[in-house]
Short mmCIF file of C-alpha atoms in Angstrom, two decimals:
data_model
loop_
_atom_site.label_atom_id
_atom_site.label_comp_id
_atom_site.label_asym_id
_atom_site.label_seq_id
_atom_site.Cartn_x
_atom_site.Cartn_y
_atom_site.Cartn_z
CA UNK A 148 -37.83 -18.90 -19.64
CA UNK A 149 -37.41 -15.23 -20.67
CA UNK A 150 -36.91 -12.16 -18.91
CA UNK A 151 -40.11 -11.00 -19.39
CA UNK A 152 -42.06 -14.09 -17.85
CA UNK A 153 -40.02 -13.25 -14.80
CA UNK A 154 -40.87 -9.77 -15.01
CA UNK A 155 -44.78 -10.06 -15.17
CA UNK A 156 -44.98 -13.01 -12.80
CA UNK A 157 -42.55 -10.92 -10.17
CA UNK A 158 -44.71 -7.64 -11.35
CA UNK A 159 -47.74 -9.56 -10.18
CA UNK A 160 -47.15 -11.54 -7.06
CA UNK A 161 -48.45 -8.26 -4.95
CA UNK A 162 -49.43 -10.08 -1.83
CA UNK A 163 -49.58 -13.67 -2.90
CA UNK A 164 -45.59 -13.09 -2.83
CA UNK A 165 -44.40 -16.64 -0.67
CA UNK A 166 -41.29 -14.43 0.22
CA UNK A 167 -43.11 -11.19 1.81
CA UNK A 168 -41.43 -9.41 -0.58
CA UNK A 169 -42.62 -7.13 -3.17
CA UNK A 170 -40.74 -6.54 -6.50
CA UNK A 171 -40.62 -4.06 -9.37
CA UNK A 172 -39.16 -5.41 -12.30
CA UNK A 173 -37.53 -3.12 -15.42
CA UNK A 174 -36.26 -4.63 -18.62
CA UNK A 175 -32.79 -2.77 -19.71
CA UNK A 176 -32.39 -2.77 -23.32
CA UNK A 177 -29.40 -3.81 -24.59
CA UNK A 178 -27.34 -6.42 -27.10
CA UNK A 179 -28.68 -9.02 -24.60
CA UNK A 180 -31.71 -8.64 -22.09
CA UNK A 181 -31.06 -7.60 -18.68
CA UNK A 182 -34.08 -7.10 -15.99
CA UNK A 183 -33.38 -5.02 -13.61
CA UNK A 184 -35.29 -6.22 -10.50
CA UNK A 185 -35.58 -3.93 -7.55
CA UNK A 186 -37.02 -5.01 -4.13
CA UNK A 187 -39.33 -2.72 -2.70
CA UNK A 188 -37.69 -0.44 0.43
CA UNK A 189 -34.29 -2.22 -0.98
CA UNK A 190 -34.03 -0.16 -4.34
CA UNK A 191 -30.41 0.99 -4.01
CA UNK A 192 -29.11 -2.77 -4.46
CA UNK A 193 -31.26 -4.20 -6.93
CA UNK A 194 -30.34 -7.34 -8.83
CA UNK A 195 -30.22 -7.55 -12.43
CA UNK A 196 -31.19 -10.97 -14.00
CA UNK A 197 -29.76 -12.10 -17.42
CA UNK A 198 -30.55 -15.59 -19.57
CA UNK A 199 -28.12 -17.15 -21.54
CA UNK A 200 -28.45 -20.62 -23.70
CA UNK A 201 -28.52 -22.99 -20.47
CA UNK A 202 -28.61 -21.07 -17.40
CA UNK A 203 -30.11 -17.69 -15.83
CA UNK A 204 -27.76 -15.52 -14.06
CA UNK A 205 -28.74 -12.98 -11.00
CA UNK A 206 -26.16 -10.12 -10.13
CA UNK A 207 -25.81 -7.75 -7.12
CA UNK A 208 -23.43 -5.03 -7.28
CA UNK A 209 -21.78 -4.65 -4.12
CA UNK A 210 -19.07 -2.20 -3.74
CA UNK A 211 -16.02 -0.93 -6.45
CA UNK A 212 -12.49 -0.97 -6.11
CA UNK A 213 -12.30 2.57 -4.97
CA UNK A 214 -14.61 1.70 -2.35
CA UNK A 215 -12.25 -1.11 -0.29
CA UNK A 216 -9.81 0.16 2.30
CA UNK A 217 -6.64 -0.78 0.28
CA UNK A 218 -4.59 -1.73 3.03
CA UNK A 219 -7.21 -4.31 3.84
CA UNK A 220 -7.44 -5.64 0.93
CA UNK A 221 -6.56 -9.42 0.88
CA UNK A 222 -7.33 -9.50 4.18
CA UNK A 223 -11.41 -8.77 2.84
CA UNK A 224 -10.89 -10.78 -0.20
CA UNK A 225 -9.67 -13.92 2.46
CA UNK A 226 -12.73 -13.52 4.35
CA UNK A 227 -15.11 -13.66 1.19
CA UNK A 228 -13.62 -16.61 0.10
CA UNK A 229 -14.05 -17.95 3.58
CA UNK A 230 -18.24 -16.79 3.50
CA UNK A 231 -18.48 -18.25 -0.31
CA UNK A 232 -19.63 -21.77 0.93
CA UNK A 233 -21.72 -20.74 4.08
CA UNK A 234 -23.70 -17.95 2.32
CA UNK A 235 -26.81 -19.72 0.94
CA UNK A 236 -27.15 -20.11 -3.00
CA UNK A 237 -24.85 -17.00 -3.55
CA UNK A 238 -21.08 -16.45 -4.93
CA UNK A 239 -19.15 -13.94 -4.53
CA UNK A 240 -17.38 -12.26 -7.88
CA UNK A 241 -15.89 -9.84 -9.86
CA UNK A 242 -16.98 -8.25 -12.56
CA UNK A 243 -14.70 -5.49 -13.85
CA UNK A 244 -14.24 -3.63 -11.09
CA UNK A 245 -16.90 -4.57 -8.97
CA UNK A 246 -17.48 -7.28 -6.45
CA UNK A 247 -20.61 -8.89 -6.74
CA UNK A 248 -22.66 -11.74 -4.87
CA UNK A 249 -24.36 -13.71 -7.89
CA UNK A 250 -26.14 -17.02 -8.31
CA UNK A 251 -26.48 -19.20 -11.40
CA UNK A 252 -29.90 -21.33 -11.81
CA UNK A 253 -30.95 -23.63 -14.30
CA UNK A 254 -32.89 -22.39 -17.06
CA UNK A 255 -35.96 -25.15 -16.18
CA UNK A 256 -36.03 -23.46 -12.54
CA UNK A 257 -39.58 -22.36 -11.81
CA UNK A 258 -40.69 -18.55 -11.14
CA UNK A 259 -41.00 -19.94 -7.52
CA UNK A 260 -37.03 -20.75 -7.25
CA UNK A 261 -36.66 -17.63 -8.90
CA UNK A 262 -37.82 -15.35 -6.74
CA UNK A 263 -36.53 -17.35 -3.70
CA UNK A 264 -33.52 -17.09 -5.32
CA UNK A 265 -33.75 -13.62 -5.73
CA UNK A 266 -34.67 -12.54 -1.94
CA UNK A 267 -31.74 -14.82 -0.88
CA UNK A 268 -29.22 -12.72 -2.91
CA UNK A 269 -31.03 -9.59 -1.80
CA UNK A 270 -30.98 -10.61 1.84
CA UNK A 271 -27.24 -11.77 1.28
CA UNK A 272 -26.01 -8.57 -0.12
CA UNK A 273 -27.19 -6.38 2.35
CA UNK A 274 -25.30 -9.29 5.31
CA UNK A 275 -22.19 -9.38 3.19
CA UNK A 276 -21.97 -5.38 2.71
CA UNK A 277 -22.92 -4.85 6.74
CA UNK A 278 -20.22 -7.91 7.60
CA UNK A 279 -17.58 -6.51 5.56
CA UNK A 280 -18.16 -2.99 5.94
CA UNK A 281 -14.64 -2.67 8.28
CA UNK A 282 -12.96 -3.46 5.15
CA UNK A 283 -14.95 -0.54 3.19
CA UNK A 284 -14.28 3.10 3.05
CA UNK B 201 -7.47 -24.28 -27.18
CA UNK B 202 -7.65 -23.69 -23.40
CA UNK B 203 -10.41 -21.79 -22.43
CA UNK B 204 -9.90 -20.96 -18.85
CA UNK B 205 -6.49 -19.53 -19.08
CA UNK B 206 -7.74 -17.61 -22.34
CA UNK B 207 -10.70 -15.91 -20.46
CA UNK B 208 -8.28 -14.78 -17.63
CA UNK B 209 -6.02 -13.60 -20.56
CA UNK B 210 -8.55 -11.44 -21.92
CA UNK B 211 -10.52 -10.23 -18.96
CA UNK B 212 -7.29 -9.16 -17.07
CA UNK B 213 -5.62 -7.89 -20.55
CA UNK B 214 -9.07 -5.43 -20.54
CA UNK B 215 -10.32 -7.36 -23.63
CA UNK B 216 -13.58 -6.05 -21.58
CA UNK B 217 -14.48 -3.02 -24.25
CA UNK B 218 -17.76 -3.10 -26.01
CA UNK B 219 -17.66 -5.05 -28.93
CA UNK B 220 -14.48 -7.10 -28.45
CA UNK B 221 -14.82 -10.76 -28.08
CA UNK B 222 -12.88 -13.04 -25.65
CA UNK B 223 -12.88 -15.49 -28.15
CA UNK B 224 -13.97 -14.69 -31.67
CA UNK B 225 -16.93 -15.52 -32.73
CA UNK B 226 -15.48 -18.02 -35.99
CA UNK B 227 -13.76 -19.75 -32.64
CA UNK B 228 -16.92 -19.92 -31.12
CA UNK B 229 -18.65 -21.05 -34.71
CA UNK B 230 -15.72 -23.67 -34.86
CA UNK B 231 -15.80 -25.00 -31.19
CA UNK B 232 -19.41 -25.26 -32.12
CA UNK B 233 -18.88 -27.44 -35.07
CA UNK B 234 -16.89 -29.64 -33.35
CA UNK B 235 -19.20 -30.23 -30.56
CA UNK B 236 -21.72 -31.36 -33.73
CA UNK B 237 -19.01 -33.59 -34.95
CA UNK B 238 -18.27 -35.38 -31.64
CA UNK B 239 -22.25 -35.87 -31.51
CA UNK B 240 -22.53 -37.27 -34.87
CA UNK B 241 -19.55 -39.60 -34.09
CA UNK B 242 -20.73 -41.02 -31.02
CA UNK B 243 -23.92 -41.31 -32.81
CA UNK B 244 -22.06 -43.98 -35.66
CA UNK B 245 -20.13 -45.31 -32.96
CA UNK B 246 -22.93 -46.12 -31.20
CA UNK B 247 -24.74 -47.89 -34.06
CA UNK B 248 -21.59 -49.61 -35.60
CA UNK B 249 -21.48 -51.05 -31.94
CA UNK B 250 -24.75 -52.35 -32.34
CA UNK B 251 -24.27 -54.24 -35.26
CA UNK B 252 -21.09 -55.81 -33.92
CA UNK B 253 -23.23 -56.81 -30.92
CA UNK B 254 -25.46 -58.77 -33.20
CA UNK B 255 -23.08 -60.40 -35.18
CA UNK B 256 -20.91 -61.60 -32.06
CA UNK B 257 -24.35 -62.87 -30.55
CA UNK B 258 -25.01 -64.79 -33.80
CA UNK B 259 -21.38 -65.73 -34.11
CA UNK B 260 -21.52 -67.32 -30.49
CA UNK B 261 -24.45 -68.86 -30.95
CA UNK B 262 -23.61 -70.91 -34.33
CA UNK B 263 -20.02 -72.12 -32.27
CA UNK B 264 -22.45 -73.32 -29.82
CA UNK B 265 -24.37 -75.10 -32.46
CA UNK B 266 -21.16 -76.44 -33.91
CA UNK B 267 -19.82 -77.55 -30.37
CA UNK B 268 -22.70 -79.21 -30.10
CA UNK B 269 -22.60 -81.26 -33.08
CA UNK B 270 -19.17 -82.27 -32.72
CA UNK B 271 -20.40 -83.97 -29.38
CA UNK B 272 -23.14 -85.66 -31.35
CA UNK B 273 -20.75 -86.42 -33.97
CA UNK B 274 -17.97 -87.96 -31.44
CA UNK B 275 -21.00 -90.42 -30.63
CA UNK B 276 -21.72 -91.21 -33.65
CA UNK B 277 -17.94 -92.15 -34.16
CA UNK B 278 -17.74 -94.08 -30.98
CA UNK B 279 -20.26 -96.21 -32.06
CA UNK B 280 -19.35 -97.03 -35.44
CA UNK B 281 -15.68 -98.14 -34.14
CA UNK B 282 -17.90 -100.43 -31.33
CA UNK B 283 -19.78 -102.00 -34.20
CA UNK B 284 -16.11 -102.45 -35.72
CA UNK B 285 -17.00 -100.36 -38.45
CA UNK B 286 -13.79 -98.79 -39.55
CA UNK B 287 -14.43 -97.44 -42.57
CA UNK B 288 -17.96 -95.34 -41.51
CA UNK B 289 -16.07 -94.75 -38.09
CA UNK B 290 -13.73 -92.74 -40.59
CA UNK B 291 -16.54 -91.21 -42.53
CA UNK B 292 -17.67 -89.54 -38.95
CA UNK B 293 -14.12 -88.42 -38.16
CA UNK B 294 -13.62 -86.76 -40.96
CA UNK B 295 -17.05 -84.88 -40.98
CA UNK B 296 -15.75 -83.96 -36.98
CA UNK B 297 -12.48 -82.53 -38.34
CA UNK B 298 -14.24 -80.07 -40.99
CA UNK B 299 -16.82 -79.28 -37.70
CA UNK B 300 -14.23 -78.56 -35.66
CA UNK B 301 -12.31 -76.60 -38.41
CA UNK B 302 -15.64 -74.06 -38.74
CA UNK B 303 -15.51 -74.04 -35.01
CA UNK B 304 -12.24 -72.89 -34.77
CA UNK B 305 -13.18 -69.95 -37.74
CA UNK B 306 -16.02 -69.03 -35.30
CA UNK B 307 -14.51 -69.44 -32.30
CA UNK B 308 -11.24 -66.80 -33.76
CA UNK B 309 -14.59 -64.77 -35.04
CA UNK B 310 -16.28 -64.44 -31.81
CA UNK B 311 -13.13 -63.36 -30.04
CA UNK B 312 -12.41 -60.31 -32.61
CA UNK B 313 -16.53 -59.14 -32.13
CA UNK B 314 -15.41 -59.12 -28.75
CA UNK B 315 -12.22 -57.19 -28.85
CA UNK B 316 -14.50 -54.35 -31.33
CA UNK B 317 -17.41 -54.33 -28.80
CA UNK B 318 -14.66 -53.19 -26.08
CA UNK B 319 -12.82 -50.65 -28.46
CA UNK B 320 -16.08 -49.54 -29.47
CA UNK B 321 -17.46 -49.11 -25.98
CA UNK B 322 -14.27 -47.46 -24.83
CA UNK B 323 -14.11 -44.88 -27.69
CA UNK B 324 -17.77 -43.67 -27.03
CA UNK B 325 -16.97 -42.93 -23.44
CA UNK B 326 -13.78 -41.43 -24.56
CA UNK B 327 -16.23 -39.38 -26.84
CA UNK B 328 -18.55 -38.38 -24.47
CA UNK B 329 -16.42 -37.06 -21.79
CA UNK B 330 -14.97 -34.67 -24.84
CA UNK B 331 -18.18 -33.50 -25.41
CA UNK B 332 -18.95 -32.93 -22.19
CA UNK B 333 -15.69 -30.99 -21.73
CA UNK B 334 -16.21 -29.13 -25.23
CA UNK B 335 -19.96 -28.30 -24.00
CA UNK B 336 -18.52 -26.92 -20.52
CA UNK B 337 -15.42 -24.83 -22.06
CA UNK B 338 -17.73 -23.18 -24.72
CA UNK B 339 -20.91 -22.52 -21.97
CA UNK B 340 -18.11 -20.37 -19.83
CA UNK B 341 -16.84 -18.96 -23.25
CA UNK B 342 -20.98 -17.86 -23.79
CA UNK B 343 -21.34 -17.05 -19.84
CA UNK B 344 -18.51 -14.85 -20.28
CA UNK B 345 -19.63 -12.97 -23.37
CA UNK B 346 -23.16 -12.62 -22.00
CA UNK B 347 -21.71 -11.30 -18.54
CA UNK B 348 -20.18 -8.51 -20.64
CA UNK B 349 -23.08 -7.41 -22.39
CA UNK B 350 -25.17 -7.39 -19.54
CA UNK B 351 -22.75 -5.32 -18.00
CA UNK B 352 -22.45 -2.96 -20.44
CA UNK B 353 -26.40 -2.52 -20.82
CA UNK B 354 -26.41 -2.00 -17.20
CA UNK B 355 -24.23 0.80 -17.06
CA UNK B 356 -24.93 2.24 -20.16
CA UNK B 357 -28.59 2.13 -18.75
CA UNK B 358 -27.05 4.19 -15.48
CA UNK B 359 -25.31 6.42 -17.58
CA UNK B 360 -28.29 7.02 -19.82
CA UNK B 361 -30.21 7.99 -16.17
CA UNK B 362 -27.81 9.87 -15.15
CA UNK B 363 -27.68 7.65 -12.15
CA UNK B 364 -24.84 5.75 -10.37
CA UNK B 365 -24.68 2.90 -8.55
CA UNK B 366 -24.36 3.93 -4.50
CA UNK B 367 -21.57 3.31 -2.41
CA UNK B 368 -22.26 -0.08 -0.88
CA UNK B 369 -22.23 1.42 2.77
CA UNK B 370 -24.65 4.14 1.99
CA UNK B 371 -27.07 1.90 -0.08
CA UNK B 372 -27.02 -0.05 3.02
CA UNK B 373 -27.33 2.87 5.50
CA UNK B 374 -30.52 4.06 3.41
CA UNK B 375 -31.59 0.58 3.51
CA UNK B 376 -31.55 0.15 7.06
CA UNK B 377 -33.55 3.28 7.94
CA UNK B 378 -36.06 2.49 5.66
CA UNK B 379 -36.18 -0.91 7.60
CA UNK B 380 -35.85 0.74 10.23
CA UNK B 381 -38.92 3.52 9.39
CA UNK B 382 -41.08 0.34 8.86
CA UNK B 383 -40.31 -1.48 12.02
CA UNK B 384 -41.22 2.19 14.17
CA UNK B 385 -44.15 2.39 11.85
CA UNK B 386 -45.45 -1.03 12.91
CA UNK B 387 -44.98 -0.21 16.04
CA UNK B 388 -46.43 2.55 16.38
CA UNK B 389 -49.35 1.04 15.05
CA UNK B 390 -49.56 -2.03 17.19
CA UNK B 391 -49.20 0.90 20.43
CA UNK B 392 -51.85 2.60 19.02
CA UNK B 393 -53.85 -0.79 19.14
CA UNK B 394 -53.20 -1.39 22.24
CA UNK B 395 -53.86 1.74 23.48
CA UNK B 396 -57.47 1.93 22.22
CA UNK B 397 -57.86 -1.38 23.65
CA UNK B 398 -56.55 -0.25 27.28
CA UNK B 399 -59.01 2.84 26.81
CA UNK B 400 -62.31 1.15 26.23
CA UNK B 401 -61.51 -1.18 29.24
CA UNK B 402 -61.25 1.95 31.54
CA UNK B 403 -64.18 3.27 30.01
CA UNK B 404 -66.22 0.35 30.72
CA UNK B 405 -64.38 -0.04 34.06
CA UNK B 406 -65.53 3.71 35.13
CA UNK B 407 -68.78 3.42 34.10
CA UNK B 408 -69.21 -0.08 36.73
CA UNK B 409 -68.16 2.53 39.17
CA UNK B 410 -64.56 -0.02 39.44
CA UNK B 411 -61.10 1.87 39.75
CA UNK B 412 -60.16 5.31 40.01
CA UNK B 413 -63.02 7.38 39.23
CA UNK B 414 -63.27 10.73 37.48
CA UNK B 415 -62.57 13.91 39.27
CA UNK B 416 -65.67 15.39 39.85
CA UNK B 417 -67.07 18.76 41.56
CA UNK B 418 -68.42 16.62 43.82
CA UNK B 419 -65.91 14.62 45.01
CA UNK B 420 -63.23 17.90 45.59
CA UNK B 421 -65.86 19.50 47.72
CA UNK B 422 -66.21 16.00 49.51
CA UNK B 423 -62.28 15.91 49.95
CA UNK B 424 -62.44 19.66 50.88
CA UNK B 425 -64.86 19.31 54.01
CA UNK B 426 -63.55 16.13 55.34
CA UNK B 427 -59.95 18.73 55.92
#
């Protein structure tokens, strides 16, 4: 499995998508490869998918440090840690400093897990950002 | 070498810059080495085991052989002594006592195949749950590393378009409307539908002469007269 493959079989699905999504897919060069995968009518939170020896990883950037209310803080950090199990096939994370919802898959999942993963960290972002957004500025 | 706390180290020291590794990469060409070894070491393990298996099955089954003979043996003896044959009866007893003696090498043999089959069994396990633990502490050492570079292609690749990621309640704002833009869309559409629907029943309705009929010039002057 490669970046790519996901990219032309996303690329393609047009309306034989099994999600009713539609996807536009954009490799972002770099020391490794990162595809930057943007749902269609959801492009300001797209997810960008990277592949590593044994698993592939999918990342949405949610909001920065600057962004939380800093008084609420641990109080949105307790709740996240309380939605980690419930929210389907997503984690939440940090990387630097942003949170993120991610998910890990194994590298022998199919381009059909794949995108449902995909949608199901796209559809949790946007919950997660709308259920938390007391704790945002 | 304890991964976990050194990732934590690093990522919360800032070792996060382009370029610099949370563990060096001769760590990482060392831990790697040592995940080979562990392989090739269960590997002998695991055929020194089965040889030992072999020889304590051949072992067992030669003590079973010589059990068996001194039995036959002991018969043999019994009988001579019946037929008062002393000195044969002696002949048999001492052929029993060198029997017995290779049974007791075998039986002290058998015991020690035993004791290595167990060892050997034990330290493959105890192998394999180090490699599994080696394989697990260098995949988050890799995940890291790769998390980092992704990261940095990502924004360098915002940076590059001049672009920034949103604020997270904006994105979501935009988001909804769009949603939101679709959904009136759709309905619009399915009014619109409906509508033409609705209209070509009246149509066909008026032209039966069934429900409210057109205004005509006709029908005010009728209204106007019956005043």
């Amino acid at each position: 499995m490669n970046i790519h493959t996901i990219a032309t079989h996303l690329n393609k699905l047009a309306d034989d998508t099994e999600t009713g999504f539609n996807f536009d897919c954009t490799p972002i060069n770099g020391e490794i490869d990162v595809l930057q995968v943007e749902i269609i009518d959801r492009e300001e939170i797209p997810i960008f998918v990277s592949i590593s020896d044994n698993q592939i990883l999918c990342i949405a950037y949610l909001w920065g440090e600057d962004e939380i209310k800093s008084e609420l803080r641990a109080n949105m950090m307790e709740a996240m840690l309380e939605m980690n199990i419930p929210m389907p096939l997503s984690s939440f994370a940090k990387v630097e400093d942003k949170y993120v919802v991610f998910g890990a898959l194994s590298i022998n999942s199919s381009l059909e897990d794949i995108e449902l993963e995909l949608v199901t960290l796209s559809d949790n972002s946007l919950e997660v950002i709308s259920e938390m957004d007391s704790y945002l500025n | 070498m304890n991964i976990f706390r050194k990732i934590i180290t690093a990522v919360r020291g800032g070792a996060t810059e382009a370029g610099e590794a949370i563990v060096d990469a001769n760590s990482t060409r060392i831990f790697a080495q040592e995940i080979r070894d562990s392989e090739k070491h269960i590997t002998i393990a695991k055929r020194d085991l089965t040889t030992v298996m072999a020889k304590q099955m051949q072992t067992a089954r030669e003590l079973a052989q010589l059990q068996a003979s001194i039995k036959e043996h002991e018969g043999y003896a019994m009988q001579a002594l019946n037929q008062g044959n002393e000195p044969l009866a002696i002949e048999v007893a001492e052929k029993i006592a060198e029997l017995e003696s290779n049974a007791a090498d075998q039986q002290q043999a058998n015991e020690s195949f035993l004791n290595s089959i167990d060892r050997l069994k034990e330290l493959i396990k105890k192998s394999e749950r180090k490699l599994t633990e080696y394989k697990r502490q260098l995949t988050m050492v890799k995940t890291t590393e790769s998390v980092q570079k992704a990261t940095s292609a990502i924004s360098d690749n915002f940076t590059a378009s001049n672009s920034k990621l949103l604020n997270a309640k904006d994105s979501l704002e935009r988001i909804k409307q769009k949603q939101a833009m679709f959904d009136d869309k759709l309905q619009a559409a399915e009014q619109l539908a409906s509508e033409n629907t609705d209209q070509s029943l009246k149509n066909k309705l008026q032209d039966a002469g069934i429900g409210a009929q057109q205004n005509s010039a006709q029908s005010v002057l009728d209204r106007l007269k019956n005043k």
